[in-house]
mmCIF file of C-alpha atoms in Angstrom:
data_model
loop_
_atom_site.group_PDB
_atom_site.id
_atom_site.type_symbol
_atom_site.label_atom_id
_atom_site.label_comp_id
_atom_site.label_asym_id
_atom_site.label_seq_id
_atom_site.Cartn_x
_atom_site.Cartn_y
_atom_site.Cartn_z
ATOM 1 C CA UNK A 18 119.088 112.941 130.265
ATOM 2 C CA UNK A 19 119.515 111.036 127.106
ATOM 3 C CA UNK A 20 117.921 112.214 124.209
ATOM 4 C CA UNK A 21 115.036 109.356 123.606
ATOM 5 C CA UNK A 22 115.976 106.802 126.219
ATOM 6 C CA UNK A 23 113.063 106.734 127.627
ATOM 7 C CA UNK A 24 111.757 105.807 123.806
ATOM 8 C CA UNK A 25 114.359 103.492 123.134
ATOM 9 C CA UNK A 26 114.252 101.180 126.645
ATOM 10 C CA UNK A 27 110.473 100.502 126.011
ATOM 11 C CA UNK A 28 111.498 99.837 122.312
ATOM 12 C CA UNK A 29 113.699 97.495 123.693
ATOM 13 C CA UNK A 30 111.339 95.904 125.631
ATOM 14 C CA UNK A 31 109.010 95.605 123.709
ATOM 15 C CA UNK A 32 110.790 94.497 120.785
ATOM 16 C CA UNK A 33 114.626 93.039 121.776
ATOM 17 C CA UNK A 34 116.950 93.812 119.909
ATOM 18 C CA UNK A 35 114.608 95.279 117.250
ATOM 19 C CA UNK A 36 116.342 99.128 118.144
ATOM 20 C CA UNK A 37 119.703 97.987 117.643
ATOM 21 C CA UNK A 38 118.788 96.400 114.298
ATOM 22 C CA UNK A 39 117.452 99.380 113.188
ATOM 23 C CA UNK A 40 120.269 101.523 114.165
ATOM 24 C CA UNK A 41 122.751 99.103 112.103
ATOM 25 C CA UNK A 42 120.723 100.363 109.136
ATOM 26 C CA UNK A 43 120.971 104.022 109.264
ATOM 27 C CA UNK A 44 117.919 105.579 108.308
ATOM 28 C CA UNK A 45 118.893 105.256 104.791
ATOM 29 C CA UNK A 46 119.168 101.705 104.558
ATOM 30 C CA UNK A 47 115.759 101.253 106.809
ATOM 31 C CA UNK A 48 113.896 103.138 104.327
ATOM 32 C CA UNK A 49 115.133 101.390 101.590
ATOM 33 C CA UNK A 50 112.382 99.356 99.954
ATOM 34 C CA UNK A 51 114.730 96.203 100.084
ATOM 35 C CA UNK A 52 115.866 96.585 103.298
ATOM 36 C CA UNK A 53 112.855 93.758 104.255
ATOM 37 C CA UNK A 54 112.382 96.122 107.580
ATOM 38 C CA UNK A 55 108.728 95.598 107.480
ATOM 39 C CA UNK A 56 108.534 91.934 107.164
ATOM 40 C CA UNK A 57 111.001 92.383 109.989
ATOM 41 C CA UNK A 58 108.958 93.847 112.308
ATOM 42 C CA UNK A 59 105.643 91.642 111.349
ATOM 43 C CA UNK A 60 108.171 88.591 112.268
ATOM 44 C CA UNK A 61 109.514 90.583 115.518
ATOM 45 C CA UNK A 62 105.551 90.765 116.422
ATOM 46 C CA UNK A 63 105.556 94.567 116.219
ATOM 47 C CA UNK A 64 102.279 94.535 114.878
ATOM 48 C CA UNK A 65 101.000 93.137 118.327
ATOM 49 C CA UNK A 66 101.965 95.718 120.456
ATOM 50 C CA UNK A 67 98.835 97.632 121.028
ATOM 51 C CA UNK A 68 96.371 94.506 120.500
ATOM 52 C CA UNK A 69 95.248 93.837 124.656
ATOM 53 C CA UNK A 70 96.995 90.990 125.898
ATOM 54 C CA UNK A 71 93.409 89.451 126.387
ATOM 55 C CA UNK A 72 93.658 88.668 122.364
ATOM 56 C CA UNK A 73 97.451 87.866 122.622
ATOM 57 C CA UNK A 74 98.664 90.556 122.418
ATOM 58 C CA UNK A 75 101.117 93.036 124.548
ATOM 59 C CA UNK A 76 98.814 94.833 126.027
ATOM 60 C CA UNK A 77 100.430 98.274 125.570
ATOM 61 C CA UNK A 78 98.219 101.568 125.548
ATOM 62 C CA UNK A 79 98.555 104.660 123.970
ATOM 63 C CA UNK A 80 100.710 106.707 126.065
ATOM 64 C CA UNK A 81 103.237 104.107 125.238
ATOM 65 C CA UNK A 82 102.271 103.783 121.478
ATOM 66 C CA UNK A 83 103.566 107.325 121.241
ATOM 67 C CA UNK A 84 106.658 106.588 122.639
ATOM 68 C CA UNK A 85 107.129 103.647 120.398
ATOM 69 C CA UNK A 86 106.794 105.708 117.683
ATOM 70 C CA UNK A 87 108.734 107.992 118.671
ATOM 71 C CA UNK A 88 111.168 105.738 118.815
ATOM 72 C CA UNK A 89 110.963 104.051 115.573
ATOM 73 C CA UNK A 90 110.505 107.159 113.396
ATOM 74 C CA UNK A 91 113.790 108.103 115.167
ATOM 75 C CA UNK A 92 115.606 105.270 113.061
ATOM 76 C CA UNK A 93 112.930 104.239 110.420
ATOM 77 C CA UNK A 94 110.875 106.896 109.379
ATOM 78 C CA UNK A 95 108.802 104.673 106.718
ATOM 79 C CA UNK A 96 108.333 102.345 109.022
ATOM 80 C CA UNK A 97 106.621 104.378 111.335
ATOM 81 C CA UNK A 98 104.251 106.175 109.101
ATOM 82 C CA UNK A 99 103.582 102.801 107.929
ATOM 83 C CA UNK A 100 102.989 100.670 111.450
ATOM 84 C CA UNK A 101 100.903 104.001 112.370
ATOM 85 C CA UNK A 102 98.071 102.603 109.962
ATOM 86 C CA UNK A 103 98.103 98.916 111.882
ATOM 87 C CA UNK A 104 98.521 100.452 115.138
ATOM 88 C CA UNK A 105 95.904 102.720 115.225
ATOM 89 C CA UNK A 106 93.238 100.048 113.912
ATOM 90 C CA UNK A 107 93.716 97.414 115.903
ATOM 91 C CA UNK A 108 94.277 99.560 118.975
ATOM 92 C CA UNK A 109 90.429 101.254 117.716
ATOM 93 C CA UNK A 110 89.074 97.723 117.127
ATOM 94 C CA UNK A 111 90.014 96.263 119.974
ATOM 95 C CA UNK A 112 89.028 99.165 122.170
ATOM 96 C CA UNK A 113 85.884 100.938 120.755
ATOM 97 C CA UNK A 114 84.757 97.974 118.555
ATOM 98 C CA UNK A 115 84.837 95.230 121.306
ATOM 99 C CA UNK A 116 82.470 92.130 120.447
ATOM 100 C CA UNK A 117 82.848 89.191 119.050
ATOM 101 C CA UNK A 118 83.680 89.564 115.594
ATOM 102 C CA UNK A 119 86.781 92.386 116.670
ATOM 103 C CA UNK A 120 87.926 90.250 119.352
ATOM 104 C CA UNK A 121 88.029 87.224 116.569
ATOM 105 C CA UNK A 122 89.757 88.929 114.093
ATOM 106 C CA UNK A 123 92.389 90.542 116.716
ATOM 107 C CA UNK A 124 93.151 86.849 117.675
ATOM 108 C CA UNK A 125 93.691 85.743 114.941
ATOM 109 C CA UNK A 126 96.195 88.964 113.847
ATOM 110 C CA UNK A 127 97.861 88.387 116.877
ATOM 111 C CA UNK A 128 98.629 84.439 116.668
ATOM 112 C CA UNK A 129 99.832 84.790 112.675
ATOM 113 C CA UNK A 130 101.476 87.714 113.449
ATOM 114 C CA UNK A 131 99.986 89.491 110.723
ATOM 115 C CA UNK A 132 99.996 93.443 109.511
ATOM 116 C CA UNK A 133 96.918 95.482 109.082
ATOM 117 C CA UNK A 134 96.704 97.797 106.357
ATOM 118 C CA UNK A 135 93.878 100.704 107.007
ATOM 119 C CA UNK A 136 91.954 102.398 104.625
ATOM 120 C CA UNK A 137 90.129 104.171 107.034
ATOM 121 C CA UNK A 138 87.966 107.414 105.427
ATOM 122 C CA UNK A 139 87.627 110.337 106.995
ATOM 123 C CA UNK A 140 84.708 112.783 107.210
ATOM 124 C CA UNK A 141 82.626 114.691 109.805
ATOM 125 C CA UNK A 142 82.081 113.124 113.270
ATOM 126 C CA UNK A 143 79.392 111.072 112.899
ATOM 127 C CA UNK A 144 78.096 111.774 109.700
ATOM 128 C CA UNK A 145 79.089 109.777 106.342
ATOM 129 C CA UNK A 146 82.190 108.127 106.811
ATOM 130 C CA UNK A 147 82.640 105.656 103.695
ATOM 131 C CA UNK A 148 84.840 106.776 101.051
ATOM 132 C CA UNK A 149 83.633 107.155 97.656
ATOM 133 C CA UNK A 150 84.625 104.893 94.824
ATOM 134 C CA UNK A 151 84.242 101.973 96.823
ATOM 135 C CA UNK A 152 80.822 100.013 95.784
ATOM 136 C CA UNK A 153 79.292 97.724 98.758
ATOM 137 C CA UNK A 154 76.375 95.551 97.664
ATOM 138 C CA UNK A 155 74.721 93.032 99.882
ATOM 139 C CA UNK A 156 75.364 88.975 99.784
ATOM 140 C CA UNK A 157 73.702 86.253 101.730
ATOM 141 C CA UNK A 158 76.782 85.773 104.025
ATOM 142 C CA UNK A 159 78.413 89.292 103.863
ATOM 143 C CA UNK A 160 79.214 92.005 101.549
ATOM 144 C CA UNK A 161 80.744 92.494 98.185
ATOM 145 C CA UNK A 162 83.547 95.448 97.783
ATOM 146 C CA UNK A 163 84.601 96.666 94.638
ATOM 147 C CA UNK A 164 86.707 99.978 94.218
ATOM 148 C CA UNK A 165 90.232 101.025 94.505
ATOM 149 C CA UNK A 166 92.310 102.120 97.771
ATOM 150 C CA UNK A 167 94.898 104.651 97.322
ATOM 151 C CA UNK A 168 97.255 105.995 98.793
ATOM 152 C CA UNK A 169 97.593 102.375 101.179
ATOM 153 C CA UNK A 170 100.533 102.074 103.546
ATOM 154 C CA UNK A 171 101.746 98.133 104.078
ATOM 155 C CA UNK A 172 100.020 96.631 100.752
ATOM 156 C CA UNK A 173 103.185 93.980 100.467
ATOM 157 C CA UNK A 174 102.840 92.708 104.167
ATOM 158 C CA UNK A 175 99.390 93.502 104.858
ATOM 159 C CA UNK A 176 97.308 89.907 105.950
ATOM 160 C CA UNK A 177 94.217 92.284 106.306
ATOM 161 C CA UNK A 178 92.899 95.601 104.317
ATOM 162 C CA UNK A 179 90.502 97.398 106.243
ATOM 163 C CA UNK A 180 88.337 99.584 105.321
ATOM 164 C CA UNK A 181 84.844 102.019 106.561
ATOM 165 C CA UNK A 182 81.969 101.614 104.416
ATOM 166 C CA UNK A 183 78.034 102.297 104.097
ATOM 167 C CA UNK A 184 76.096 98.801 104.971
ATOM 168 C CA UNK A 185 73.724 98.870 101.612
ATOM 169 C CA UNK A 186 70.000 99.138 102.712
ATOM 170 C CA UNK A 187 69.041 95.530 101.511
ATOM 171 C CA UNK A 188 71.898 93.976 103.541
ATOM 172 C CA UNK A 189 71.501 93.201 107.691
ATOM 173 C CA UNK A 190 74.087 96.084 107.899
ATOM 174 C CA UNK A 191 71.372 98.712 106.450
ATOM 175 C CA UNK A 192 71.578 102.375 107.761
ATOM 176 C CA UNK A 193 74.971 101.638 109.902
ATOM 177 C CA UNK A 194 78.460 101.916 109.273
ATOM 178 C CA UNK A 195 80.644 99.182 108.784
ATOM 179 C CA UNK A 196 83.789 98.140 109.046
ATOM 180 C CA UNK A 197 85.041 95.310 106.816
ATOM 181 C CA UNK A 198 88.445 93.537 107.285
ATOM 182 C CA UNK A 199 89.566 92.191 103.441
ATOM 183 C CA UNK A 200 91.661 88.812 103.670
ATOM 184 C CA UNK A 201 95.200 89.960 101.817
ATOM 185 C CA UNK A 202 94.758 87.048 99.441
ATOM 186 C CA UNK A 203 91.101 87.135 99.076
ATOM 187 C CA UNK A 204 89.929 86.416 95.465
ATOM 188 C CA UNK A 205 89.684 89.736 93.720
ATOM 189 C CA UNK A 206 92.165 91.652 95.414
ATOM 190 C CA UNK A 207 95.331 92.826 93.633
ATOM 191 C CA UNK A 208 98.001 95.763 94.351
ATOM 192 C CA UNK A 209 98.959 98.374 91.448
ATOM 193 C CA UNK A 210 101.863 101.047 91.577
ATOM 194 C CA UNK A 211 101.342 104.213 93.217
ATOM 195 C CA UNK A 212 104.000 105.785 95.234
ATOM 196 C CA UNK A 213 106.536 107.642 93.102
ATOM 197 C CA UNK A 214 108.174 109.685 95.629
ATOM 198 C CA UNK A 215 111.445 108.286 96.929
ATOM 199 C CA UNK A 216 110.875 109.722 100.407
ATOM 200 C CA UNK A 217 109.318 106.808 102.410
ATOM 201 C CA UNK A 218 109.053 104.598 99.849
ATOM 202 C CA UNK A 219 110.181 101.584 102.926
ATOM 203 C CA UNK A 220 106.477 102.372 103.619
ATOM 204 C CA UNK A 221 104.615 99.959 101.261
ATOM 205 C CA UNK A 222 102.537 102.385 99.966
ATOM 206 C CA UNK A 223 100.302 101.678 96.362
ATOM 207 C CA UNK A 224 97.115 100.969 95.219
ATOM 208 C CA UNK A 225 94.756 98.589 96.312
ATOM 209 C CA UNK A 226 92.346 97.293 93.717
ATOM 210 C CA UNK A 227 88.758 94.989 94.994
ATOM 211 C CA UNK A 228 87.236 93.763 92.347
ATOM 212 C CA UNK A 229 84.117 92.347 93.678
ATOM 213 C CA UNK A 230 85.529 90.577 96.561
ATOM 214 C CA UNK A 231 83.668 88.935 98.779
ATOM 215 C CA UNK A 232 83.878 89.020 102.447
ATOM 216 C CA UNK A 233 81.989 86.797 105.057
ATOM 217 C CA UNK A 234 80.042 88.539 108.007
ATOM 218 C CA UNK A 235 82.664 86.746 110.424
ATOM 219 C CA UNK A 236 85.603 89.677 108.960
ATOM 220 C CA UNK A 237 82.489 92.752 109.098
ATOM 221 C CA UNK A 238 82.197 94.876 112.513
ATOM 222 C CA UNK A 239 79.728 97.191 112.918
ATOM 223 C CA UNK A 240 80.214 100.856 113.494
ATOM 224 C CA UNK A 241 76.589 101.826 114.634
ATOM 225 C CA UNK A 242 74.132 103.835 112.949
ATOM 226 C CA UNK A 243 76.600 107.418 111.901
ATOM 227 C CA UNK A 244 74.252 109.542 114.203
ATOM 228 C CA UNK A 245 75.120 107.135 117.346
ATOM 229 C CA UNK A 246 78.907 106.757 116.017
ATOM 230 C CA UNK A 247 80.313 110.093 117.060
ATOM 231 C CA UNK A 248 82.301 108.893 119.607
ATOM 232 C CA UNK A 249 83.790 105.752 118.129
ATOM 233 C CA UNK A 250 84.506 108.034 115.020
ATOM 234 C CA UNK A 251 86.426 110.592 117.759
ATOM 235 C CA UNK A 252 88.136 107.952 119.039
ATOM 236 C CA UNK A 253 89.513 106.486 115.876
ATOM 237 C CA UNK A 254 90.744 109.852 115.030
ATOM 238 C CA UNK A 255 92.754 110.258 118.254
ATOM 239 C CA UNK A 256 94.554 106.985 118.088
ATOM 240 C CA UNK A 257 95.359 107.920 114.459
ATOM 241 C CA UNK A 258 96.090 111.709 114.841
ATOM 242 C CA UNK A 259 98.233 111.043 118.605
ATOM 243 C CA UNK A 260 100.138 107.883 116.232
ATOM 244 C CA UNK A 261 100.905 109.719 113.078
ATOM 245 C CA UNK A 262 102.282 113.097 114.983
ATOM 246 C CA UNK A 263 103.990 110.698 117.372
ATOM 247 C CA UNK A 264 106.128 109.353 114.200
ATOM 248 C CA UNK A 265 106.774 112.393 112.456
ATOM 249 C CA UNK A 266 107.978 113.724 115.525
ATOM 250 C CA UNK A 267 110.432 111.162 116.167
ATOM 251 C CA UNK A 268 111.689 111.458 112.705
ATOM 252 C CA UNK A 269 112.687 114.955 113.312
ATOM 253 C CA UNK A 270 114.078 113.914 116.761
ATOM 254 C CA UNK A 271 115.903 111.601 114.454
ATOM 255 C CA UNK A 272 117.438 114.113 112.419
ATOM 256 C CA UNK A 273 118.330 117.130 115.697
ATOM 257 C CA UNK A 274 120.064 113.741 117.404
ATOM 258 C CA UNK A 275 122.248 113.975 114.956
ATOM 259 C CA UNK A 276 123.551 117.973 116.020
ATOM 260 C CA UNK A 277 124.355 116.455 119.090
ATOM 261 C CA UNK A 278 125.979 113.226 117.767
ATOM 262 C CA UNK A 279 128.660 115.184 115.170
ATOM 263 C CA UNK A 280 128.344 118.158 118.115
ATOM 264 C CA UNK A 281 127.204 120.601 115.179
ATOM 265 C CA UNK A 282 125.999 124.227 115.703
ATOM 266 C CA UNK A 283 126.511 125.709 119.261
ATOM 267 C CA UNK A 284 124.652 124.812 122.522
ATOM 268 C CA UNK A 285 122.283 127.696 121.694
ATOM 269 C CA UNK A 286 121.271 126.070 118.493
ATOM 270 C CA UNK A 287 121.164 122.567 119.125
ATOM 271 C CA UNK A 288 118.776 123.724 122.396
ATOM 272 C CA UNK A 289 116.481 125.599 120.192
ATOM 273 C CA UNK A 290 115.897 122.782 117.468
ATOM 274 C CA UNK A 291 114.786 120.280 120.445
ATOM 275 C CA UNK A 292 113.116 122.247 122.579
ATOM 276 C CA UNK A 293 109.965 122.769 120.484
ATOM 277 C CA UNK A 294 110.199 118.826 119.830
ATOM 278 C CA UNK A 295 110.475 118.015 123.360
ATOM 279 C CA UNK A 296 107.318 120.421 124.288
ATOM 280 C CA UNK A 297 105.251 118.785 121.321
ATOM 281 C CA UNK A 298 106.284 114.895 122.768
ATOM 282 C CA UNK A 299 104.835 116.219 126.439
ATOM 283 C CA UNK A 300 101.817 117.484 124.857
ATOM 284 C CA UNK A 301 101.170 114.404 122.906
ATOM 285 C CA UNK A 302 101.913 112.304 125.888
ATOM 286 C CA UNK A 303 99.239 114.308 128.105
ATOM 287 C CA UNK A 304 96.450 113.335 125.544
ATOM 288 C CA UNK A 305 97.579 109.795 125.731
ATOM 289 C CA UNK A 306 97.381 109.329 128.759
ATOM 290 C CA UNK A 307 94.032 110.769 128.789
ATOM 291 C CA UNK A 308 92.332 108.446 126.016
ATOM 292 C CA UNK A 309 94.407 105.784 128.325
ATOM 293 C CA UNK A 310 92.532 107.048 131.103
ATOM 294 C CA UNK A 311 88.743 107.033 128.933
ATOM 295 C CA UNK A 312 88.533 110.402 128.241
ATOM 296 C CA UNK A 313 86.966 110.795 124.334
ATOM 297 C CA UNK A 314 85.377 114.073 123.293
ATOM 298 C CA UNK A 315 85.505 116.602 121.048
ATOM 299 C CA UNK A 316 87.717 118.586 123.478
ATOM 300 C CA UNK A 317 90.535 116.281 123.413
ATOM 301 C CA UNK A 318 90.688 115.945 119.661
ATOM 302 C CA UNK A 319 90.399 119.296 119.071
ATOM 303 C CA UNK A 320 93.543 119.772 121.580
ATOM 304 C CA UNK A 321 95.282 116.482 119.481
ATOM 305 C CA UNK A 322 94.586 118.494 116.518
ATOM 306 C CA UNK A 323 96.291 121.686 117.711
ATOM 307 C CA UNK A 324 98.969 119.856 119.001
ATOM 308 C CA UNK A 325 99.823 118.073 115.661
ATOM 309 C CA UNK A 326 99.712 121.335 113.518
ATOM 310 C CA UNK A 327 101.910 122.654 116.217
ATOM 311 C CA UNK A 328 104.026 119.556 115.922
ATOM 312 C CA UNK A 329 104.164 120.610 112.023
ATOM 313 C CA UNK A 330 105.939 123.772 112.419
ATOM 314 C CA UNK A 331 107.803 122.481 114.973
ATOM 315 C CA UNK A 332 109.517 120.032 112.886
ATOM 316 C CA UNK A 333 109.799 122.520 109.894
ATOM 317 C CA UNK A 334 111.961 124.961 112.173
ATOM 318 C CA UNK A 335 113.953 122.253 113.692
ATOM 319 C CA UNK A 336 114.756 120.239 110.245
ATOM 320 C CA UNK A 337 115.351 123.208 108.742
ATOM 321 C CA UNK A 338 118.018 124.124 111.279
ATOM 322 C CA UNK A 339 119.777 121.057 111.026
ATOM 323 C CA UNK A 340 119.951 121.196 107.527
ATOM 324 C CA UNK A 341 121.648 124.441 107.899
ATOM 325 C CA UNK A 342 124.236 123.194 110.674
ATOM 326 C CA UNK A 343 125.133 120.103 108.540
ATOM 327 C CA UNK A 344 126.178 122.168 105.800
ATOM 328 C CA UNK A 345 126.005 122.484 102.259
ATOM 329 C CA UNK A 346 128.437 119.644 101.737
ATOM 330 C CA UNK A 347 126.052 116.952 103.335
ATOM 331 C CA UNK A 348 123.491 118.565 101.170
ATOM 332 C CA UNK A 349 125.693 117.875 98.068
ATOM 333 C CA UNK A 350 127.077 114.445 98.829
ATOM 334 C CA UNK A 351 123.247 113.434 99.761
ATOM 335 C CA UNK A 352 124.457 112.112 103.389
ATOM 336 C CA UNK A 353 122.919 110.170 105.794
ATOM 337 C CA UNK A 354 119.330 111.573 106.389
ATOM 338 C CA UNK A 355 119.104 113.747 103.376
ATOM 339 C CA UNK A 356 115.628 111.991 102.877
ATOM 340 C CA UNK A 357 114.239 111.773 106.533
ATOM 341 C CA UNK A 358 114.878 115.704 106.526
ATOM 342 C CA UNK A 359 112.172 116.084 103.543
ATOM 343 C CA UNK A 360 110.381 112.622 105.130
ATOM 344 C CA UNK A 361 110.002 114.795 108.319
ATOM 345 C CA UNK A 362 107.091 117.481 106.472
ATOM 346 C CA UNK A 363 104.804 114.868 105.153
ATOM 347 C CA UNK A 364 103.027 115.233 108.684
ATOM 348 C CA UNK A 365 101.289 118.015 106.666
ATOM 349 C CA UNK A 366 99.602 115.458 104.047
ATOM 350 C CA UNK A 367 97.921 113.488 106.493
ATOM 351 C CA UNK A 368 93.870 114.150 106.838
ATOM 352 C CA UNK A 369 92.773 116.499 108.038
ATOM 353 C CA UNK A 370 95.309 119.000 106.815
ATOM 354 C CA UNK A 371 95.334 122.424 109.027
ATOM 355 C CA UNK A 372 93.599 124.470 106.640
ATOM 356 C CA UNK A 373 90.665 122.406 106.094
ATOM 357 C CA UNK A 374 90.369 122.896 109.898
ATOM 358 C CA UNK A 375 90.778 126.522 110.968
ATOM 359 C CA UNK A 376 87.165 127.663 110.631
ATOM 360 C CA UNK A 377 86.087 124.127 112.672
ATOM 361 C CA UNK A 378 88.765 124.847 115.349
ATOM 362 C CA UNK A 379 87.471 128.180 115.448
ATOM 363 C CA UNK A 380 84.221 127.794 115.680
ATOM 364 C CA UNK A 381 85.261 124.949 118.662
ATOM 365 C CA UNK A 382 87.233 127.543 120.144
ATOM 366 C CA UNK A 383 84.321 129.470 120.214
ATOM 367 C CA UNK A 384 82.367 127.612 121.916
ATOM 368 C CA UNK A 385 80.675 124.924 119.716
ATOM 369 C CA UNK A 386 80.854 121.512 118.626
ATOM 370 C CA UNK A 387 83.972 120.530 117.023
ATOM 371 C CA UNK A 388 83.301 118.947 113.006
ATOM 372 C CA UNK A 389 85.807 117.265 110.926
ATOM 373 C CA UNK A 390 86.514 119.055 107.400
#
C-alpha cells in the first residue's frame, strides 16, 4: 500500500497534472493567498467534478468526492475547505433540486467553469432554514436580498453566491424555502475583510455584503414548503458534513505522510497516528457510498455526524503526535506544515459543532427522531 494512492490516481484523473502542481507548492506555498491555487483549479475545471455529466459535468459521486478531498486537503488544505462549499452545492442542486431552473444554472457553471460560493444556513431538519440578517422582499420577476454573509469561503473566485432563504408571503415563493443563486457581479454585491487568521487564509474567506440586489426567478430554486423539506435539508447536510470531514481528514493525512516521508518516530508511532485516520476514511467512505446508492435519513446523518466528531479527535491525536516526532526545532524554525498542523482542528468550527449535538444524538440514539441544533 501507498499511503493515499488510491486518492491521488483519481486526483489525477480527474484533474491531470493538477496533484503534481500542488505538490510543487508544499502546503505552505498552496495556502498562500497569492499562490492563485484557486483560480487554478476553477481554470483546471475542478469545480465540475461532482456536477452530472448530463449538465457537463464529470459525473463523479460522492464516494469519490471524499476521496478527492482527501486528496487535496493532503497538499492544499485551504483549498479543500474552500472547494467543500462548491462541491457540496452543486452536487445538492443537481441531485435533490433537479428541475429546470437547477439544471440551468448547473449548465451554465459547468460551461464557464465557474466557482460556487455557499452560504448555506443551518437549522433543524425541516424547520426554518434562512439565516437571519438577510432581508428577502418580493419583486415582479424575483426577489430582492439585502444582508451580509460571513464567514464566506471563495468570495474572490466565486461566479455565484448562494444562499437559503424564506420566500416572503407576497412573493410566488410564499410559505417555501428558497434557494437563490446571486450573480458574483450582480449590482449591489460587494466583498469586505473578514478572515484574520493566517491558517487557511488560501481559502477566500470574507464578507459578503447584498445591498438590495436583485435576482431574476431564472437564478431562484425552490426548496419546498420546510415541513415537506426534511429530506432535501438531510441530504444537503450529508454532502456537506461527508465533504468537510473528508478534507480535514486529508489534511491530517497530509501532515502523518510526512512521519513516514523523513521516517520520524518508530513503526509503533507512525502506525498509531494513521490508523485512527485510516478507520475514519472507511467510515466516511461507507456513508458515501450509501447516499451514492439513495439512501437519505436521519440514520445516516446521524452516523455522518458521529463519524466526523470521531474524525475530530482523531486528527487531534494524530497532529498532535506528529508535532511531537518533528521536534521542537521544526516548531521553532516554523517548517513546512507548521500551519496545516493548527489548519487540521478547524473541523471543530464547522456547524453543527459536537456539543450543540449530544442531547440530539442522544435522544436519536434513543430511539427518536434525529434534530439539528
Amino acid at each position: 500500500m501507498i499511503l493515499l494512492a488510491t486518492e491521488r490516481d483519481l486526483l489525477e484523473r480527474a484533474l491531470p497534472g493538477f496533484d503534481e502542481r500542488l505538490a510543487a507548492l508544499g502546503t505552505d506555498g498552496a495556502d498562500d493567498p497569492d499562490s492563485g491555487v484557486v483560480e487554478e483549479f476553477r481554470a483546471a475545471g475542478g469545480g465540475n467534478l461532482l456536477i452530472p455529466a448530463g449538465l457537463g459535468g464529470a459525473g463523479l459521486g460522492c464516494l469519490e468526492g471524499v476521496r478527492l478531498q482527501r486528496a487535496v486537503g493532503s497538499r492544499a488544505p485551504a483549498l479543500a475547505v474552500g472547494s467543500t462549499m462548491h462541491h457540496y452545492k452543486v452536487a445538492w442542486l443537481a441531485r435533490e433540486l433537479d428541475g429546470p431552473v437547477a439544471a440551468s444554472v448547473l449548465r451554465r457553471v459547468a460551461a464557464e467553469r465557474q466557482l460556487v460560493a455557499s452560504c448555506g444556513a443551518e437549522g433543524r431538519v425541516g424547520g426554518s432554514l434562512f439565516t437571519p440578517g438577510i432581508e428577502v422582499s418580493a419583486l415582479p420577476d424575483g426577489l430582492r436580498i439585502s444582508g451580509t454573509k460571513r464567514p464566506c469561503s471563495l468570495v474572490r473566485s466565486m461566479g455565484l453566491l448562494s444562499l437559503l432563504a424564506a420566500g416572503p408571503e407576497d412573493s410566488a415563493y410564499a410559505g417555501q424555502l428558497v434557494n437563490v443563486l446571486v450573480p458574483a457581479d450582480a449590482p449591489g454585491v460587494s466583498r469586505q475583510p473578514f478572515w484574520r487568521n493566517r491558517v487557511l487564509r488560501a481559502a477566500q474567506t470574507d464578507a459578503v455584503v447584498l445591498d438590495g440586489v436583485h435576482v431574476a426567478d431564472s437564478m431562484i430554486v425552490p426548496v419546498g414548503l420546510p415541513s415537506h423539506s426534511a429530506q432535501r435539508i438531510t441530504s444537503n447536510m450529508l454532502w456537506f458534513q461527508l465533504l468537510i470531514t473528508a478534507a480535514y481528514l486529508g489534511v491530517a493525512t497530509g501532515q502523518v505522510e510526512r512521519l513516514f516521508r523523513l521516517d520520524r518516530g518508530t513503526a509503533g508511532d507512525r502506525i498509531a497516528a494513521l490508523a485512527p485516520l485510516e478507520s475514519v476514511a472507511a467510515a466516511l467512505e461507507s456513508a458515501a457510498r450509501e447516499l451514492d446508492a439513495g439512501r437519505c435519513d436521519d440514520d445516516l446523518l446521524g452516523r455522518v455526524l458521529l463519524t466526523r466528531y470521531t474524525a475530530q479527535r482523531a486528527i487531534a491525536e494524530a497532529t498532535d503526535r506528529v508535532l511531537e516526532l518533528l521536534g521542537g526545532m521544526a516548531f521553532v524554525t516554523g517548517g513546512e506544515g507548521a500551519e496545516a498542523l493548527l489548519a487540521s482542528r478547524a473541523l471543530a468550527f464547522h456547524p453543527p459543532a459536537e456539543s450543540a449535538m449530544r442531547e440530539p444524538l442522544d435522544h436519536w440514539l434513543r430511539g427518536d427522531g434525529l434534530v439539528l441544533a
